[in-house]
Coordinates of C-alpha atoms and ligand atoms in Angstrom, one line a residue:
X1 CA -54.4 24.6 -71.1
X2 CA -51.7 21.7 -70.3
X3 CA -51.0 21.5 -73.8
X4 CA -50.6 25.0 -73.9
X5 CA -48.4 25.6 -70.8
X6 CA -46.3 21.7 -72.2
X7 CA -45.8 23.6 -75.5
X8 CA -44.8 26.9 -73.8
X9 CA -41.9 25.1 -71.6
X10 CA -41.0 22.9 -75.2
X11 CA -40.7 26.3 -76.6
X12 CA -38.3 27.9 -74.0
X13 CA -36.1 24.9 -74.7
X14 CA -35.0 25.4 -77.8
X15 CA -36.3 29.1 -78.9
X16 CA -32.8 31.2 -78.7
X17 CA -33.7 35.1 -78.7
X18 CA -33.8 35.7 -82.7
X19 CA -35.1 39.2 -83.1
X20 CA -37.6 38.1 -86.4
X21 CA -39.0 35.9 -83.4
X22 CA -40.0 38.1 -81.3
X23 CA -43.3 40.4 -82.1
X24 CA -42.8 44.5 -82.7
X25 CA -39.6 43.8 -83.9
X26 CA -39.7 45.2 -88.0
X27 CA -39.4 41.4 -89.7
X28 CA -36.8 41.0 -91.8
X29 CA -36.3 38.5 -94.9
X30 CA -34.7 35.8 -93.1
X31 CA -30.9 34.8 -94.0
X32 CA -30.6 32.3 -96.5
X33 CA -27.7 29.7 -96.3
X34 CA -27.2 26.5 -98.9
X35 CA -24.6 24.4 -98.2
X36 CA -23.3 21.4 -100.6
X37 CA -21.3 18.5 -100.2
X38 CA -19.7 15.1 -101.6
X39 CA -21.9 13.1 -99.3
X40 CA -24.4 13.3 -96.3
X41 CA -25.3 10.8 -93.5
X42 CA -29.1 9.6 -93.0
X43 CA -28.6 9.0 -89.7
X44 CA -31.8 7.5 -89.8
X45 CA -31.0 5.1 -92.6
X46 CA -27.8 4.7 -91.9
X47 CA -27.2 6.0 -95.6
X48 CA -25.1 8.3 -97.9
X49 CA -27.0 10.5 -99.8
X50 CA -24.8 12.2 -102.6
X51 CA -24.5 15.5 -103.2
X52 CA -26.9 16.4 -100.7
X53 CA -27.8 20.1 -101.2
X54 CA -29.7 21.0 -98.0
X55 CA -31.6 24.7 -97.7
X56 CA -31.3 26.7 -94.2
X57 CA -33.9 29.9 -93.6
X58 CA -33.3 31.7 -90.3
X59 CA -31.9 29.0 -87.4
X60 CA -34.2 26.2 -89.8
X61 CA -33.6 24.2 -92.5
X62 CA -36.7 24.8 -94.9
X63 CA -35.2 21.7 -97.9
X64 CA -32.4 18.9 -98.5
X65 CA -32.1 16.2 -101.1
X66 CA -29.4 15.4 -103.5
X67 CA -29.2 18.3 -106.1
X68 CA -31.4 20.3 -105.2
X69 CA -31.9 24.0 -107.3
X70 CA -30.3 26.9 -105.2
X71 CA -32.9 29.5 -105.2
X72 CA -31.4 32.9 -106.2
X73 CA -30.2 35.0 -103.4
X74 CA -28.6 32.7 -101.4
X75 CA -25.6 32.5 -100.0
X76 CA -23.9 28.8 -100.6
X77 CA -21.7 27.2 -98.8
X78 CA -19.6 24.6 -100.2
X79 CA -17.9 21.7 -98.3
X80 CA -16.0 19.2 -101.5
X81 CA -15.7 16.3 -100.7
X82 CA -16.3 16.1 -97.0
X83 CA -19.0 14.3 -95.1
X84 CA -22.0 15.9 -93.3
X85 CA -23.7 14.4 -90.3
X86 CA -25.8 15.9 -88.0
X87 CA -24.6 17.9 -85.3
X88 CA -23.3 16.0 -82.2
X89 CA -24.9 15.9 -79.7
X90 CA -23.7 14.7 -76.0
X91 CA -25.9 14.0 -72.7
X92 CA -23.5 14.1 -70.5
X93 CA -21.9 16.8 -70.0
X94 CA -20.7 19.0 -66.7
X95 CA -19.5 22.2 -68.6
X96 CA -19.2 24.1 -65.3
X97 CA -16.6 21.5 -64.0
X98 CA -13.2 22.1 -64.9
X99 CA -10.5 20.6 -62.5
X100 CA -6.9 19.7 -61.6
X101 CA -6.6 16.3 -62.5
X102 CA -5.8 15.5 -58.9
X103 CA -7.5 13.5 -56.0
X104 CA -8.8 16.5 -54.4
X105 CA -9.1 18.4 -57.6
X106 CA -13.2 18.0 -56.7
X107 CA -13.0 20.4 -53.7
X108 CA -10.7 22.0 -54.3
X109 CA -12.6 24.3 -57.2
X110 CA -14.8 23.9 -54.7
X111 CA -13.0 26.3 -52.1
X112 CA -10.8 27.5 -54.3
X113 CA -12.4 29.2 -57.5
X114 CA -15.4 32.1 -57.3
X115 CA -18.9 31.9 -58.6
X116 CA -17.6 33.9 -61.3
X117 CA -14.3 31.6 -61.8
X118 CA -16.8 29.1 -62.4
X119 CA -19.0 31.1 -64.9
X120 CA -15.8 32.0 -67.5
X121 CA -15.2 28.7 -67.5
X122 CA -17.7 27.4 -68.4
X123 CA -18.0 29.8 -71.2
X124 CA -14.5 28.3 -72.7
X125 CA -15.3 24.5 -72.0
X126 CA -18.9 25.7 -73.7
X127 CA -16.9 27.8 -76.5
X128 CA -14.5 24.5 -76.7
X129 CA -17.5 21.9 -77.3
X130 CA -19.4 23.9 -80.1
X131 CA -16.3 23.3 -81.7
X132 CA -15.8 19.5 -81.5
X133 CA -19.4 20.0 -83.2
X134 CA -21.2 19.7 -80.6
X135 CA -24.0 21.7 -81.3
X136 CA -26.8 19.9 -78.2
X137 CA -25.9 19.0 -74.6
X138 CA -27.8 18.0 -71.4
X139 CA -26.1 19.5 -68.8
X140 CA -26.2 17.2 -65.7
X141 CA -25.1 19.2 -63.2
X142 CA -22.7 22.3 -62.6
X143 CA -20.6 21.0 -59.7
X144 CA -21.6 23.8 -57.4
X145 CA -20.8 27.0 -59.3
X146 CA -24.6 27.7 -58.0
X147 CA -26.9 28.3 -61.0
X148 CA -24.7 29.7 -63.9
X149 CA -25.6 26.7 -65.8
X150 CA -29.0 28.8 -66.7
X151 CA -26.3 32.0 -66.6
X152 CA -24.4 30.3 -69.5
X153 CA -27.7 28.7 -71.3
X154 CA -29.3 32.0 -71.9
X155 CA -25.7 33.7 -72.7
X156 CA -25.7 31.2 -75.6
X157 CA -29.4 31.7 -77.2
X158 CA -28.9 35.5 -76.5
X159 CA -25.9 35.1 -77.9
X160 CA -23.2 36.6 -76.0
X161 CA -21.1 33.4 -75.5
X162 CA -20.2 31.1 -77.7
X163 CA -22.0 27.2 -77.4
X164 CA -24.0 25.4 -77.6
X165 CA -27.9 24.5 -77.1
X166 CA -27.6 23.3 -73.9
X167 CA -30.1 21.5 -71.7
X168 CA -29.3 22.3 -68.0
X169 CA -29.9 19.9 -64.5
X170 CA -28.8 23.0 -61.5
X171 CA -27.5 21.6 -59.4
X172 CA -28.2 18.3 -58.6
X173 CA -29.7 16.3 -55.8
X174 CA -27.6 13.9 -53.5
X175 CA -28.2 11.8 -50.2
X176 CA -26.5 13.9 -47.3
X177 CA -23.1 13.1 -47.4
X178 CA -23.2 10.8 -50.5
X179 CA -21.4 13.3 -53.6
X180 CA -18.4 16.0 -52.7
X181 CA -17.6 17.7 -51.3
X182 CA -15.5 15.1 -49.7
X183 CA -13.0 14.2 -47.0
X184 CA -13.4 18.4 -46.0
X185 CA -13.4 19.3 -42.0
X186 CA -16.8 19.8 -40.1
X187 CA -15.5 23.2 -39.4
X188 CA -15.4 24.5 -42.7
X189 CA -19.1 25.9 -43.5
X190 CA -20.1 27.6 -46.6
X191 CA -18.3 25.7 -49.2
X192 CA -20.2 25.6 -51.4
X193 CA -21.7 21.4 -52.6
X194 CA -21.3 19.3 -55.4
X195 CA -25.4 18.7 -55.3
X196 CA -28.1 20.1 -53.1
X197 CA -27.8 17.7 -50.4
X198 CA -31.2 16.5 -48.8
X199 CA -32.9 13.9 -46.3
X200 CA -36.3 12.5 -46.2
X201 CA -39.2 12.7 -48.7
X202 CA -40.0 16.5 -48.2
X203 CA -36.3 17.6 -48.3
X204 CA -36.9 16.4 -51.3
X205 CA -39.0 17.4 -52.5
X206 CA -38.5 21.1 -51.6
X207 CA -34.6 20.6 -53.8
X208 CA -36.8 19.4 -56.9
X209 CA -38.9 22.2 -56.6
X210 CA -36.6 24.5 -56.0
X211 CA -34.3 23.9 -59.2
X212 CA -37.9 24.2 -61.0
X213 CA -38.2 27.0 -59.8
X214 CA -34.6 28.3 -61.4
X215 CA -34.7 26.9 -64.5
X216 CA -33.5 23.4 -64.2
X217 CA -34.7 21.9 -67.8
X218 CA -34.3 18.7 -65.8
X219 CA -33.3 16.7 -62.8
X220 CA -30.1 14.9 -61.3
X221 CA -29.6 13.0 -59.6
X222 CA -27.5 10.2 -57.7
X223 CA -29.3 7.0 -57.0
X224 CA -25.7 5.3 -55.3
X225 CA -22.4 6.1 -54.9
X226 CA -20.4 3.5 -54.4
X227 CA -23.8 1.7 -52.9
X228 CA -27.4 2.8 -52.5
X229 CA -27.7 6.2 -51.1
X230 CA -31.6 7.7 -52.2
X231 CA -34.3 6.3 -50.8
X232 CA -36.7 5.3 -53.3
X233 CA -39.5 6.9 -52.2
X234 CA -37.1 10.1 -52.1
X235 CA -36.6 9.2 -55.7
X236 CA -39.8 9.7 -56.1
X237 CA -41.1 12.9 -54.6
X238 CA -38.2 14.4 -57.2
X239 CA -39.0 12.5 -60.5
X240 CA -42.7 13.1 -59.4
X241 CA -42.0 16.8 -59.5
X242 CA -39.4 16.9 -62.7
X243 CA -42.8 14.6 -64.4
X244 CA -45.3 17.1 -63.3
X245 CA -43.1 20.0 -64.8
X246 CA -43.0 17.8 -68.4
X247 CA -39.3 17.1 -67.7
X248 CA -37.1 14.4 -67.3
X249 CA -34.7 13.1 -64.7
X250 CA -31.2 11.2 -65.0
X251 CA -30.7 9.3 -62.4
X252 CA -26.3 8.4 -61.2
X253 CA -26.6 4.6 -60.6
X254 CA -23.3 2.1 -61.0
X255 CA -24.8 -1.1 -59.3
X256 CA -27.7 -2.8 -60.6
X257 CA -29.9 -2.2 -57.0
X258 CA -29.5 1.2 -57.6
X259 CA -30.7 1.2 -61.1
X260 CA -33.6 -0.9 -59.8
X261 CA -34.8 1.8 -56.9
X262 CA -34.3 4.5 -60.2
X263 CA -36.6 2.9 -62.2
X264 CA -38.8 2.4 -59.6
X265 CA -39.6 5.6 -59.2
X266 CA -39.7 6.7 -63.0
X267 CA -36.3 7.8 -64.5
X268 CA -36.3 8.3 -67.7
X269 CA -32.8 7.8 -68.1
X270 CA -29.4 6.0 -66.4
X271 CA -26.3 7.0 -66.0
X272 CA -23.6 5.1 -66.2
X273 CA -24.8 1.6 -65.5
X274 CA -21.6 0.7 -65.2
X275 CA -21.9 -2.2 -61.9
X276 CA -25.4 -3.3 -63.7
X277 CA -25.9 -7.3 -64.3
X278 CA -28.0 -8.7 -66.8
X279 CA -31.0 -8.5 -64.8
X280 CA -30.5 -4.7 -64.3
X281 CA -29.9 -4.2 -67.6
X282 CA -33.3 -6.1 -69.2
X283 CA -35.0 -4.1 -66.9
X284 CA -33.8 -0.6 -67.8
X285 CA -35.3 -2.1 -71.4
X286 CA -38.6 -2.4 -70.1
X287 CA -39.3 0.4 -69.1
X288 CA -38.1 2.0 -71.6
X289 CA -35.1 4.3 -69.9
X290 CA -32.5 5.0 -72.2
X291 CA -28.7 4.3 -70.7
X292 CA -25.9 6.5 -70.9
X293 CA -22.9 4.4 -70.4
X294 CA -20.3 7.1 -69.9
X295 CA -17.4 4.9 -71.2
X296 CA -15.1 7.5 -73.0
X297 CA -14.3 8.8 -69.7
X298 CA -12.9 5.2 -68.6
X299 CA -9.9 5.0 -71.6
X300 CA -9.4 8.8 -70.6
X301 CA -8.6 8.1 -67.7
X302 CA -7.0 4.6 -68.1
X303 CA -4.6 6.6 -71.1
X304 CA -3.9 9.3 -69.0
X305 CA -3.3 6.7 -65.4
X306 CA 0.0 8.6 -63.4
X307 CA 1.0 5.0 -62.5
X308 CA 0.6 1.2 -63.5
X309 CA -1.5 0.3 -60.5
X310 CA -4.0 3.1 -61.1
X311 CA -3.9 1.8 -65.3
X312 CA -4.7 -1.5 -64.1
X313 CA -7.3 -0.6 -61.7
X314 CA -8.8 1.9 -64.8
X315 CA -8.3 -0.9 -67.3
X316 CA -10.4 -3.5 -65.5
X317 CA -13.4 -0.2 -64.7
X318 CA -12.8 0.3 -68.5
X319 CA -13.2 -3.7 -69.9
X320 CA -16.6 -4.2 -67.1
X321 CA -18.1 -1.1 -69.1
X322 CA -17.7 -2.6 -71.8
X323 CA -18.9 -5.6 -71.3
X324 CA -21.8 -4.4 -70.1
X325 CA -21.9 -2.0 -73.0
X326 CA -22.1 -5.0 -75.5
X327 CA -24.8 -6.5 -73.2
X328 CA -27.1 -3.8 -73.6
X329 CA -26.9 -3.3 -76.9
X330 CA -27.2 -6.7 -77.8
X331 CA -30.7 -6.6 -75.2
X332 CA -32.0 -3.9 -77.6
X333 CA -31.1 -0.9 -74.0
X334 CA -31.8 3.2 -75.9
X335 CA -28.2 3.9 -75.7
X336 CA -27.0 7.4 -75.5
X337 CA -23.2 8.9 -76.0
X338 CA -22.2 11.5 -73.1
X339 CA -18.3 11.9 -72.0
X340 CA -19.0 13.5 -68.6
X341 CA -15.7 15.8 -69.3
X342 CA -15.0 17.5 -66.3
X343 CA -11.7 18.8 -66.6
X344 CA -9.5 21.3 -68.8
X345 CA -8.3 18.7 -71.5
X346 CA -11.1 16.3 -71.2
X347 CA -13.8 19.6 -72.4
X348 CA -14.2 19.3 -76.3
X349 CA -13.0 15.3 -76.3
X350 CA -16.8 14.2 -76.3
X351 CA -16.3 12.2 -79.8
X352 CA -14.2 10.2 -76.9
X353 CA -17.3 8.5 -76.5
X354 CA -19.2 7.3 -79.7
X355 CA -16.2 6.1 -80.6
X356 CA -15.8 3.6 -77.1
X357 CA -19.1 3.1 -77.5
X358 CA -18.6 1.3 -80.9
X359 CA -15.0 0.1 -79.4
X360 CA -17.0 -2.0 -76.6
X361 CA -19.7 -3.2 -79.9
X362 CA -22.1 -0.5 -80.5
X363 CA -21.9 -0.6 -84.9
X364 CA -21.0 2.0 -86.3
X365 CA -23.9 4.2 -87.2
X366 CA -26.2 2.8 -83.9
X367 CA -22.8 4.2 -82.3
X368 CA -23.5 7.5 -84.2
X369 CA -27.0 7.5 -83.4
X370 CA -26.2 7.4 -80.2
X371 CA -25.3 10.6 -80.6
X372 CA -27.5 11.8 -82.7
X373 CA -31.0 10.9 -83.5
X374 CA -31.0 8.7 -80.0
X375 CA -29.7 11.5 -78.6
X376 CA -32.2 13.7 -79.2
X377 CA -35.0 11.3 -78.4
X378 CA -33.3 10.9 -74.5
X379 CA -33.6 15.1 -75.0
X380 CA -37.4 14.8 -75.8
X381 CA -36.2 17.4 -78.8
X382 CA -36.6 14.9 -81.9
X383 CA -38.5 17.8 -83.7
X384 CA -35.6 20.4 -83.3
X385 CA -31.8 18.1 -83.9
X386 CA -30.3 15.3 -84.8
X387 CA -31.3 14.0 -87.7
X388 CA -31.2 16.9 -90.8
X389 CA -34.6 17.3 -91.6
X390 CA -37.2 20.0 -92.8
X391 CA -37.6 21.9 -89.3
X392 CA -34.8 20.6 -87.6
X393 CA -32.3 23.8 -86.4
X394 CA -30.0 24.5 -89.5
X395 CA -27.5 22.1 -87.1
X396 CA -24.2 20.2 -88.7
X397 CA -20.7 19.3 -88.5
X398 CA -18.5 17.9 -91.3
X399 CA -15.7 15.2 -91.7
X400 CA -13.1 14.2 -94.1
X401 CA -13.4 11.0 -94.7
X402 CA -15.8 8.1 -94.1
X403 CA -17.2 8.4 -90.2
X404 CA -19.1 5.3 -91.0
X405 CA -15.5 3.4 -92.4
X406 CA -13.5 5.1 -89.4
X407 CA -15.5 6.9 -86.5
X408 CA -12.4 8.4 -85.1
X409 CA -13.2 10.8 -88.3
X410 CA -16.0 12.6 -85.1
X411 CA -12.8 13.5 -83.1
X412 CA -11.3 15.2 -86.8
X413 CA -13.8 17.0 -87.4
X414 CA -13.3 20.1 -89.4
X415 CA -16.8 22.2 -89.9
X416 CA -18.9 23.2 -87.5
X417 CA -22.8 25.3 -88.7
X418 CA -25.1 26.1 -85.5
X419 CA -28.6 27.7 -86.8
X420 CA -27.5 28.7 -89.7
X421 CA -24.2 30.2 -89.0
X422 CA -20.3 28.9 -89.1
X423 CA -19.5 28.3 -86.2
X424 CA -15.9 26.7 -87.9
X425 CA -14.7 26.0 -91.3
X426 CA -11.3 24.5 -92.5
X427 CA -13.2 23.1 -95.8
X428 CA -14.2 25.8 -97.8
X429 CA -11.4 27.9 -99.7
X430 CA -10.6 31.1 -97.9
X431 CA -11.4 33.4 -100.0
X432 CA -15.3 31.8 -101.3
X433 CA -16.3 31.9 -97.1
X434 CA -19.3 32.8 -95.1
X435 CA -18.2 35.0 -92.3
X436 CA -18.2 33.1 -89.6
X437 CA -20.2 34.1 -86.1
X438 CA -19.6 37.8 -84.9
X439 CA -17.7 37.4 -82.1
X440 CA -19.4 37.6 -78.0
X441 CA -20.8 40.7 -78.0
Ligands
ZN501 ZN1 -20.7 13.2 -64.7

């Protein structure tokens, strides 16, 4: 029974609403597509495969190899001299966030934007993210948009909206007073909050159950905000509820103490960890948790700093975070890529993260794994995404250059396919192009 429930819950995470998969509908011959290119990066071995052919039936890859024969009746997508990679994965998105870049941008979004506006912005962000080559995301809190992330995930599955496969955390859970909105009048009632606030073990348990009941694929929890916030006991009941439901828990923790609390409570991943010392990083490795360092967003913020003083502040934070990433890598911590976009211009720039991880000290192949195979492990979806192997979804991207020699190629994605359907194509001759994804219904 347990195994059945587990299998069903996993299925619900990864299966889109495909007519062929539904009982009672007439079975159709699945569409066959063969993707060809000059080479393909095998992220497991770290080596290029020359003249690969990737055969896709329906949504999934059935065969991959150099120079495979293409069966009759197969649509061919020839990417010429391009390099093919698995569809990219971002493990730390906020697709429902599109805030102004002002000190009170977060609060103004809560005050001025309706839930309907938030949902539509989420759809735009999802499209930008997918077109940037990110075919799967783990969305770690919807920033005060109710359960709109669940609606967006489901709309994408149904083909109503163009976007990546999503795991969603819904509201996030924080200690009372320890997350946005900050600085609002206590007389303002019913303003949506950025996370669900709890105080005490029973409130924490209730929040976890509510969010899981509303369709959360994982829970996002805040262990610190400048200083430690939720207690280990509060963290533990939330994470226990997630684990009972076969879900994972992503814990925001910047400080050594926050990280220790999160790991003592059973966290599956530490988000940010910017101020982690060696002992905290060693503990992450010992516990087998993942680190999602979100270092690219610091590069982005430093680049766009409005004045010299702000720039210096961000540069200092960035230097500290880079050192932390280099040490984490050296210690063998499993690192997954997550960009943490929350403004309009950041959405769709997700590839800044693997590039930033490389600048911080990860070899190119490790930075690529952080956004493909390793990310899939964190999501528990390694049988479905993250590599180009039989059984995985036909999720792939292509670039013109050599991503191992120049990782910024990831910021110039020329072709995107999701589940065997072309999403973006700047490579094949116009006359021979496969039909692109249909316009949203
Ligand atoms: Zn975040």
